[in-house]
PDB file of C-alpha atoms in Angstrom:
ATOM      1  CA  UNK Q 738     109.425 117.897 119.701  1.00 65.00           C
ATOM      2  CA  UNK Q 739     110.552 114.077 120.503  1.00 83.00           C
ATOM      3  CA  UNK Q 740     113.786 112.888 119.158  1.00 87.00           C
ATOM      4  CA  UNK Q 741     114.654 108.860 119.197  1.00 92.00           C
ATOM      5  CA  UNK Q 742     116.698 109.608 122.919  1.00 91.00           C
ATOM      6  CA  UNK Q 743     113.975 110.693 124.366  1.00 93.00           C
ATOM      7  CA  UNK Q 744     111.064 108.429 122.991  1.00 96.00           C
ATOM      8  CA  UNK Q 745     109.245 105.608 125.188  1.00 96.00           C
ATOM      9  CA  UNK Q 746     108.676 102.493 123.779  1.00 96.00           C
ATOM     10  CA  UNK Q 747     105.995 100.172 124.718  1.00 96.00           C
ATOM     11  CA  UNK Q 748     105.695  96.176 124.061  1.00 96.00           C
ATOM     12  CA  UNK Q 749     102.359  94.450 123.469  1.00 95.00           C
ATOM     13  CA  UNK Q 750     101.572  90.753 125.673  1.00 94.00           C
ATOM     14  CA  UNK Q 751     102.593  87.915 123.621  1.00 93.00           C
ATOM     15  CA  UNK Q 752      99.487  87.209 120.902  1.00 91.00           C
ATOM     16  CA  UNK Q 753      98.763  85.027 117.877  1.00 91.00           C
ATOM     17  CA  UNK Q 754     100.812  85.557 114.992  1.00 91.00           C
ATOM     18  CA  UNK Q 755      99.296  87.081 112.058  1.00 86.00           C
ATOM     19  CA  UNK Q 756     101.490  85.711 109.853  1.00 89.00           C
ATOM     20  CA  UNK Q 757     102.719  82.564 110.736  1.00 90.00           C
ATOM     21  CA  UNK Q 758      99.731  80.602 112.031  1.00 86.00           C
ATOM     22  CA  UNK Q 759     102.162  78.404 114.636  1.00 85.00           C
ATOM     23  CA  UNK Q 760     103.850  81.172 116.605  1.00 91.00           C
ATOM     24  CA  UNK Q 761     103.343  83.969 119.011  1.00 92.00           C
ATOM     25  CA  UNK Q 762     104.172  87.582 118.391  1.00 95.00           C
ATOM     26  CA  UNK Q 763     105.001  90.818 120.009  1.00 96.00           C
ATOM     27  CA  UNK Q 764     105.312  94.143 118.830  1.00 97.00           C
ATOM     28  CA  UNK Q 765     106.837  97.169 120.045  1.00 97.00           C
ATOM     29  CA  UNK Q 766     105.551 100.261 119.946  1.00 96.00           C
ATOM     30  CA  UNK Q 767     106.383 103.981 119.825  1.00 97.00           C
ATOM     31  CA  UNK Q 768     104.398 105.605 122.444  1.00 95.00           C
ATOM     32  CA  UNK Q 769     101.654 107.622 121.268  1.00 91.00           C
ATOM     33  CA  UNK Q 770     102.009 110.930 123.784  1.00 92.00           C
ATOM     34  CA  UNK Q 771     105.409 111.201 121.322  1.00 94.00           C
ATOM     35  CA  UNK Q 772     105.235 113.932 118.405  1.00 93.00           C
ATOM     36  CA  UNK Q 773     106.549 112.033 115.683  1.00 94.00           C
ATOM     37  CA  UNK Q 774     107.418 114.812 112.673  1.00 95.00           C
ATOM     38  CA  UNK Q 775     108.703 113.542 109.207  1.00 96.00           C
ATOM     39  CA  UNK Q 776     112.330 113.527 110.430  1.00 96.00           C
ATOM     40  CA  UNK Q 777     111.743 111.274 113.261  1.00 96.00           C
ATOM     41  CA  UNK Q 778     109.389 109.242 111.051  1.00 97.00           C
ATOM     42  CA  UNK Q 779     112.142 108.717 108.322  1.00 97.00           C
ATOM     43  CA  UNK Q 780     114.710 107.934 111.218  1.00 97.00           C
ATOM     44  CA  UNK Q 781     112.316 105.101 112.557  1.00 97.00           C
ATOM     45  CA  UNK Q 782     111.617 103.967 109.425  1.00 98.00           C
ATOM     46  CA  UNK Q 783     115.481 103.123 108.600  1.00 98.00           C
ATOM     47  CA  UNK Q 784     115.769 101.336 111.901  1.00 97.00           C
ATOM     48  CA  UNK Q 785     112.924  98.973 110.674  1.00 98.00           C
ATOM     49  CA  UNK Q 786     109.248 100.616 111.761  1.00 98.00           C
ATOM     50  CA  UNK Q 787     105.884 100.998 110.394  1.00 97.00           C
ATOM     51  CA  UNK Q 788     103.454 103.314 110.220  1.00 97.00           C
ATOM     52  CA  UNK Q 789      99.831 101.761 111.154  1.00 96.00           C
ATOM     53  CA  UNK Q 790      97.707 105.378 111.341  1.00 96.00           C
ATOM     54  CA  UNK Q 791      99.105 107.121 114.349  1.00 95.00           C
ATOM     55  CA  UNK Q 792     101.104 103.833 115.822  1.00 96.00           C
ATOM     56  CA  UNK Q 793     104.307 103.435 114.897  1.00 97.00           C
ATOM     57  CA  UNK Q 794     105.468  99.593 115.741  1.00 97.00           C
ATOM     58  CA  UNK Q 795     108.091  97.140 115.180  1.00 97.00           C
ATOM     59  CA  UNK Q 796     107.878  93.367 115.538  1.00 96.00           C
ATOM     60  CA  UNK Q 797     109.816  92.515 119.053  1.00 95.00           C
ATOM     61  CA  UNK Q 798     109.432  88.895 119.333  1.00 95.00           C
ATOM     62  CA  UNK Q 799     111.394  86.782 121.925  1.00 89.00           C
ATOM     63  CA  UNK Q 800     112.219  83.724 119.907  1.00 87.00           C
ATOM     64  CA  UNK Q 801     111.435  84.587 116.275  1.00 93.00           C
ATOM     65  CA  UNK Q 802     113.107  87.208 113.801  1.00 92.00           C
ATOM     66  CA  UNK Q 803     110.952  86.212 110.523  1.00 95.00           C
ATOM     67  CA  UNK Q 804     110.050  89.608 110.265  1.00 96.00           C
ATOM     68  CA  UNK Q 805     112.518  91.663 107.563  1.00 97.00           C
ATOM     69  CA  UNK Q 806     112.756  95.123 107.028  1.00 98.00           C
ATOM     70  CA  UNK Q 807     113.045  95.831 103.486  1.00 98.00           C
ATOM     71  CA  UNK Q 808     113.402  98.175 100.989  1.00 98.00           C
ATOM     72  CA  UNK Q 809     114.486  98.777  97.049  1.00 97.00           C
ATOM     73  CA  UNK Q 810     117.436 101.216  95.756  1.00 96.00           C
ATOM     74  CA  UNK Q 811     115.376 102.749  93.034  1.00 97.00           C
ATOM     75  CA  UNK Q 812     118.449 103.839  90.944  1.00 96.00           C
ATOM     76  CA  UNK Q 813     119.384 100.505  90.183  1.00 97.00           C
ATOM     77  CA  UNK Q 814     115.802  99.350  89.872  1.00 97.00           C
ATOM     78  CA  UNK Q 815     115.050  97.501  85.971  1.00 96.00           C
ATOM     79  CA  UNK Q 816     111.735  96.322  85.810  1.00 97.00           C
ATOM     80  CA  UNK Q 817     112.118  92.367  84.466  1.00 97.00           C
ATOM     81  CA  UNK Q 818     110.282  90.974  81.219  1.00 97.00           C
ATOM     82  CA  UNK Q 819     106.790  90.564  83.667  1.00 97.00           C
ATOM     83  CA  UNK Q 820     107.040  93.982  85.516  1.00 98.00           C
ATOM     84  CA  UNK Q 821     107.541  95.421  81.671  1.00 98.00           C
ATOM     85  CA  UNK Q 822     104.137  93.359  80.620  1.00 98.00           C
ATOM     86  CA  UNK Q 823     102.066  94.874  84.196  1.00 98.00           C
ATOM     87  CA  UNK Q 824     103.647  98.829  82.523  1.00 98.00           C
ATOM     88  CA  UNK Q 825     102.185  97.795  78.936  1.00 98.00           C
ATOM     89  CA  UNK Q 826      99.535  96.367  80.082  1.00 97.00           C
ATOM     90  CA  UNK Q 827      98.600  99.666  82.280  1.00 98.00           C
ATOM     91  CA  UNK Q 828      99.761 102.316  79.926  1.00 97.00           C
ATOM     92  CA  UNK Q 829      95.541 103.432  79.695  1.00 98.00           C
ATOM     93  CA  UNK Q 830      95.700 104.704  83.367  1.00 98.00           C
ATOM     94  CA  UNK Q 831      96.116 108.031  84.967  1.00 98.00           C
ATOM     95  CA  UNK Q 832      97.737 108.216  88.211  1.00 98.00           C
ATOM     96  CA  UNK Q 833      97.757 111.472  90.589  1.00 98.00           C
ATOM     97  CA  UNK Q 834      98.671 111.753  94.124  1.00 98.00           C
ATOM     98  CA  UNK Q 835      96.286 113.334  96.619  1.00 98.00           C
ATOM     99  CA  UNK Q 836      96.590 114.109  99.881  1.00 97.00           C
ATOM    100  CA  UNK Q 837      95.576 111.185 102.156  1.00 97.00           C
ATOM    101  CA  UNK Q 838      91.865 111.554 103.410  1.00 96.00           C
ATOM    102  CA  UNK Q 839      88.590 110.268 104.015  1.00 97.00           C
ATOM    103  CA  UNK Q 840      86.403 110.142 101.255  1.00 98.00           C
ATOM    104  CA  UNK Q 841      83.282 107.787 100.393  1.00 98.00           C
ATOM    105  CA  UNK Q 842      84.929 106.443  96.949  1.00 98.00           C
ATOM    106  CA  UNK Q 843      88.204 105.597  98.316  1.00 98.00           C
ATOM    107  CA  UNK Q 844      86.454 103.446 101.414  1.00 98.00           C
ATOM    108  CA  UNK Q 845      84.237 101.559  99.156  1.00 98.00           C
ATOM    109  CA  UNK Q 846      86.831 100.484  97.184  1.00 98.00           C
ATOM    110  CA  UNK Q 847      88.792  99.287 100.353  1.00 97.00           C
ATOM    111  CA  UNK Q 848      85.837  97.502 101.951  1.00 97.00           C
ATOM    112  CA  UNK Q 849      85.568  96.282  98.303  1.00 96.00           C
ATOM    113  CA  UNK Q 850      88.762  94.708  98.304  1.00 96.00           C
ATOM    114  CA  UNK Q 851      88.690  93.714 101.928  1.00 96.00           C
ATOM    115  CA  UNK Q 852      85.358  91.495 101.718  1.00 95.00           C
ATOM    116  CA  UNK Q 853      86.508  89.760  98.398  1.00 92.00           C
ATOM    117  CA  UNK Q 854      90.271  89.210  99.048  1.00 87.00           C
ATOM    118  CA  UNK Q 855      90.955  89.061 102.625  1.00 81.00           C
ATOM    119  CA  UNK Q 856      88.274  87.557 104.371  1.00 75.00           C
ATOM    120  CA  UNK Q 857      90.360  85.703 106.930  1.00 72.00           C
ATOM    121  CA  UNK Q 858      92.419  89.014 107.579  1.00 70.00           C
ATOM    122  CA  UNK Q 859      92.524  90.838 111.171  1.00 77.00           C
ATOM    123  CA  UNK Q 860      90.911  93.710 108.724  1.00 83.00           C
ATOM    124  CA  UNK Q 861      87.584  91.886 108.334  1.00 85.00           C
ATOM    125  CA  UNK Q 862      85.071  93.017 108.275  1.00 93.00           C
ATOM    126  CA  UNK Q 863      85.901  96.500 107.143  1.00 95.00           C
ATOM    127  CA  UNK Q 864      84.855  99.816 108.713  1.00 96.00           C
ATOM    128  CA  UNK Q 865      85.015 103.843 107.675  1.00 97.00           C
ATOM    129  CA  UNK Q 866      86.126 103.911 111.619  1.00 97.00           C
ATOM    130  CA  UNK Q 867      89.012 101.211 110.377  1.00 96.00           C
ATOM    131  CA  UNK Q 868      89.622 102.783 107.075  1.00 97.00           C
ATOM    132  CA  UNK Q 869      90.443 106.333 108.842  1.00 97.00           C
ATOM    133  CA  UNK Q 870      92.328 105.088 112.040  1.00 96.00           C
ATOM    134  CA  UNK Q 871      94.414 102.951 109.466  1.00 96.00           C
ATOM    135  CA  UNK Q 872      95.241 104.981 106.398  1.00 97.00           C
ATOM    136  CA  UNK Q 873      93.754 108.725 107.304  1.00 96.00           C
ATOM    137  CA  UNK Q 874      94.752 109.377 111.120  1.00 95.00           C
ATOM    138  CA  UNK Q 875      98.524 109.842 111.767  1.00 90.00           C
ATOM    139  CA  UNK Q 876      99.499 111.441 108.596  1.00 80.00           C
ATOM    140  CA  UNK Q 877     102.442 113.130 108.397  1.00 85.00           C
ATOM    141  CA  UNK Q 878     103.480 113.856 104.715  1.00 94.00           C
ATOM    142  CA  UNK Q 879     101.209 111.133 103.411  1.00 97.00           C
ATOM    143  CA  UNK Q 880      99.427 110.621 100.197  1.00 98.00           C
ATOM    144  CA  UNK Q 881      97.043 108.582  97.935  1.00 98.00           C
ATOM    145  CA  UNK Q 882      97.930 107.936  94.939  1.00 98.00           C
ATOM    146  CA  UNK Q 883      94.891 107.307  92.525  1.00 98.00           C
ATOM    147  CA  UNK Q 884      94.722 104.631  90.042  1.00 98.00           C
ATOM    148  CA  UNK Q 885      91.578 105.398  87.216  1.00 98.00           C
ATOM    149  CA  UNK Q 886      90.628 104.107  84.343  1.00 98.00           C
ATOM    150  CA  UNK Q 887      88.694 106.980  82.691  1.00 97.00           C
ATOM    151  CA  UNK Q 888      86.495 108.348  85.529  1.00 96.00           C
ATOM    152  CA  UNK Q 889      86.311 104.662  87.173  1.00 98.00           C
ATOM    153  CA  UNK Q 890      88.752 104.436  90.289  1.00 98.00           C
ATOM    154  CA  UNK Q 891      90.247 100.985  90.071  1.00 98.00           C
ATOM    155  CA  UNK Q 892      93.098 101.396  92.586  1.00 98.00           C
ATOM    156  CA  UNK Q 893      94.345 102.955  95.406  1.00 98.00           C
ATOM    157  CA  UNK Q 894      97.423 103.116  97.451  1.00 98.00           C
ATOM    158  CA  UNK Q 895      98.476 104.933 100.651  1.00 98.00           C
ATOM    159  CA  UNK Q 896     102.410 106.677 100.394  1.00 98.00           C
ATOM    160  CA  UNK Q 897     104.352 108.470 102.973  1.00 98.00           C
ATOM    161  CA  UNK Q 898     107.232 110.745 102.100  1.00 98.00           C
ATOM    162  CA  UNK Q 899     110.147 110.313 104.203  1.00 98.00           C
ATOM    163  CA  UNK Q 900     113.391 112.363 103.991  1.00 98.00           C
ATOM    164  CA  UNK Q 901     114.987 109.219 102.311  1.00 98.00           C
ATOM    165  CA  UNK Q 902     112.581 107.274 100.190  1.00 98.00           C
ATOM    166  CA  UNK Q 903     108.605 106.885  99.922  1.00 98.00           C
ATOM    167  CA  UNK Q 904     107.217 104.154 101.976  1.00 98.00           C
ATOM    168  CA  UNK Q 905     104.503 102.036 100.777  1.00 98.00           C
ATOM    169  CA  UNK Q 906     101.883 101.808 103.483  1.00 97.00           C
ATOM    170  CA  UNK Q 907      98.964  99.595 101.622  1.00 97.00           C
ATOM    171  CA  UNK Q 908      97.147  99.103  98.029  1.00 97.00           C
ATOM    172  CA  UNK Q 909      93.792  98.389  97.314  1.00 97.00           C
ATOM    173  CA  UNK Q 910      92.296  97.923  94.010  1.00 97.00           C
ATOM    174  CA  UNK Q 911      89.132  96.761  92.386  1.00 97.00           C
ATOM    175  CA  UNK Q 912      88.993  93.290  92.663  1.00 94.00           C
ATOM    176  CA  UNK Q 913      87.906  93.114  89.029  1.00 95.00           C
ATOM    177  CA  UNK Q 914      90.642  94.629  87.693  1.00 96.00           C
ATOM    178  CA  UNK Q 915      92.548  91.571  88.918  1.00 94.00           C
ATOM    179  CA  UNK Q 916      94.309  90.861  85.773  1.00 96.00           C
ATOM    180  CA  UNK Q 917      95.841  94.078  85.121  1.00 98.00           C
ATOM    181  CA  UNK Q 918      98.343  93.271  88.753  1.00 97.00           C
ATOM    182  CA  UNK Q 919      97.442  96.654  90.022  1.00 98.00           C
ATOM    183  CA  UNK Q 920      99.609  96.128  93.295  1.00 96.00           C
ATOM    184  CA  UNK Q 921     102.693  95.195  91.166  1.00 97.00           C
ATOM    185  CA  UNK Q 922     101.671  98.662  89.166  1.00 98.00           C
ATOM    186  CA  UNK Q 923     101.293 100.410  92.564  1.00 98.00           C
ATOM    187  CA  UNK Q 924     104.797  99.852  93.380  1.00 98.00           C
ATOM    188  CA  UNK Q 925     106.500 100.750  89.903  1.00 98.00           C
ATOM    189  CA  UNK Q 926     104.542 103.916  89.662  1.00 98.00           C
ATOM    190  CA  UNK Q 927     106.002 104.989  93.200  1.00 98.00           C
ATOM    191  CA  UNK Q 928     109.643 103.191  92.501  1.00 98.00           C
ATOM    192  CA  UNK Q 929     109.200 106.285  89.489  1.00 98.00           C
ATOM    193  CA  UNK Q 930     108.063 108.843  92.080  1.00 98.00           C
ATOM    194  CA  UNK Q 931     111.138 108.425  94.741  1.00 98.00           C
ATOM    195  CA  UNK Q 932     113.183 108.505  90.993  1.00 98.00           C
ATOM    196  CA  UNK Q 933     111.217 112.106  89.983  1.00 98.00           C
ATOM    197  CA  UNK Q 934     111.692 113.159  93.322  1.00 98.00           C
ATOM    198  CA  UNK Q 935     115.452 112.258  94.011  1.00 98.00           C
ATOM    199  CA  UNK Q 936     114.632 110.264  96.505  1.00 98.00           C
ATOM    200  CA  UNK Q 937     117.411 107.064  96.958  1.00 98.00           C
ATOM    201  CA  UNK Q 938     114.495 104.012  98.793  1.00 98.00           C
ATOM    202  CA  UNK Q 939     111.219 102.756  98.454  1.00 98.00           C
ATOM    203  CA  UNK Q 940     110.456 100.983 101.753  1.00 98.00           C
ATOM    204  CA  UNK Q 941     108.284  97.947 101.493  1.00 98.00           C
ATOM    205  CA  UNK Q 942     107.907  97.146 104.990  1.00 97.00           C
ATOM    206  CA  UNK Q 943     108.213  93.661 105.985  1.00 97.00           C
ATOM    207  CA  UNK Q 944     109.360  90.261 104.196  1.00 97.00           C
ATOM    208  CA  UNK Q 945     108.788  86.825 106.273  1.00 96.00           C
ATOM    209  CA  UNK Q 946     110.155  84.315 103.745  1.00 93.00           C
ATOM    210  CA  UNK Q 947     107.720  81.619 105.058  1.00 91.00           C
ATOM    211  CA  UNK Q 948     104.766  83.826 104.230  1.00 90.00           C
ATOM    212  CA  UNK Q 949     103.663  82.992 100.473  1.00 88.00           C
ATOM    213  CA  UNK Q 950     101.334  86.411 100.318  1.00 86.00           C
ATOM    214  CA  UNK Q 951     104.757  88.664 100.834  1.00 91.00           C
ATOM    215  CA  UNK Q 952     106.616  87.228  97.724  1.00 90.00           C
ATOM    216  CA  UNK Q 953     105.933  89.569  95.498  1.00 93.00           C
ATOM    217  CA  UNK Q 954     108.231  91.761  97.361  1.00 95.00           C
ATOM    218  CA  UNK Q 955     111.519  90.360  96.508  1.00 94.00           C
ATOM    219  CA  UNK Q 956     110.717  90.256  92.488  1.00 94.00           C
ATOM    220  CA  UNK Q 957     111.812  93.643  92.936  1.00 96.00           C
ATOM    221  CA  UNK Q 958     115.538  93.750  92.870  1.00 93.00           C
ATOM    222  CA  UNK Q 959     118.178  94.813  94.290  1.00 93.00           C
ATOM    223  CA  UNK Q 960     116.088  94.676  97.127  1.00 96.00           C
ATOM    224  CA  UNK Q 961     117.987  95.273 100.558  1.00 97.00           C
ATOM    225  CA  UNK Q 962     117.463  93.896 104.569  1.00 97.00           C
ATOM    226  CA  UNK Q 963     118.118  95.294 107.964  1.00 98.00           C
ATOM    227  CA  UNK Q 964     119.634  92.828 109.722  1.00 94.00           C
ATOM    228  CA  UNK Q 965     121.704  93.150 113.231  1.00 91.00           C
ATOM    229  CA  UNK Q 966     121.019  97.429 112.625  1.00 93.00           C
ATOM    230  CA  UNK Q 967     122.305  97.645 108.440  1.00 96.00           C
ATOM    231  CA  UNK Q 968     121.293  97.347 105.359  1.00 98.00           C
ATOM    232  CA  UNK Q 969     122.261  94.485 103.544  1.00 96.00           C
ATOM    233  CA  UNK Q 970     121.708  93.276 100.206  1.00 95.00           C
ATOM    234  CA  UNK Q 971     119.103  90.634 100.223  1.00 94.00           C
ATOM    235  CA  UNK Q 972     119.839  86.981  99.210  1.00 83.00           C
ATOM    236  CA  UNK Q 973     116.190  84.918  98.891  1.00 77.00           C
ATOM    237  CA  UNK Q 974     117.939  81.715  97.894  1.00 68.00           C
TER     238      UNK Q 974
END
């Protein structure tokens, strides 16, 4: 079984940012030989990795460090006066976690949301062969947790269980159910889980503060950094 002193890290060439349309990026990753159990997993995740399927990466750039780790302290989460409004306005849906697999409903929801939202995302066009390598292969404690509305699906979002906290891995919903925020949902349903389950975080996986689309991130509060190897409180002023 690998441990974090005796794992081999690899760095990717220098390649356009997907973020921040001027700069170049590099990302380190966890080489893939490595069995990575859920301790090892929750251990990388505290010192600032992801989870993409069975790659587990970092950003490692040379001359940038817009990249944040970050993550909430459930116990002192309160939702604010909007959050309450996206819980109201949701209170007709039935959530249930599921263990995270392929299945035909779940990827034509994603390819769905993929065509209509993020057509000038690296994840377009989508795929099944995408959909599985991203959110199926790798799993190690992970789960889906299903959004309906009666029989209708209408969301979907990918959760791994670390030792620590539940990490949000990615949310898709139906791109007609656009008013009800169903990502903003996503994350207070699973800020509840780590609370049922006694777990302390929720890790939300990376903040640039240049990047408009990540935002939504620090609405939840306290919301905490790693920065120089801790975990800081947050300021976004």
């Amino acid at each position: 079984m690998s441990n974090l002193r005796t794992l081999v890290f690899f760095a990717t060439p220098p390649h356009d940012c997907s973020y921040l349309p001027d700069r170049e990026a590099t990302t380190m990753f966890v080489d893939p030989r490595a069995n990575i159990d859920k301790k090892l997993y929750s251990q990388l995740t505290a010192l600032g990795f992801r989870r993409s399927g069975s790659h587990y990466y970092r950003p490692h750039c040379e001359h940038c460090n817009a990249c944040i780790p970050v993550r909430l302290k459930v116990d002192d989460f309160q939702p604010d006066r909007s959050q309450r409004r996206v819980l109201q306005k949701n209170g007709d849906l039935e959530c249930t976690m599921v263990p995270a697999t392929f299945d035909e409903r779940y990827y034509r929801l994603y390819a769905d949301y993929i065509e209509q939202r993020h057509k000038d995302g690296d994840m377009y066009p989508p795929s099944r062969e995408q959909f599985t390598s991203f959110l199926v292969d790798g799993a190690t404690d992970s789960w889906f947790l299903e959004i309906r509305l009666g029989d209708e699906l209408v969301g979907l979002a990918a959760v791994d269980m670390l030792d620590d906290g539940l990490s949000a891995i990615y949310t898709v919903f139906n791109p007609e159910q656009e008013h009800r925020s169903l990502g903003t949902y996503a994350i207070l349903w699973q800020i509840e889980e780590a609370r049922r389950r006694d777990l302390p975080h929720l890790y939300l996986g990376y903040w640039i503060r240049e990047c408009r689309k990540m935002n939504y991130k620090t609405r939840f509060k306290p919301i905490e950094a790693l920065r120089e190897g801790h975990w800081r409180a947050l300021d976004v002023n």
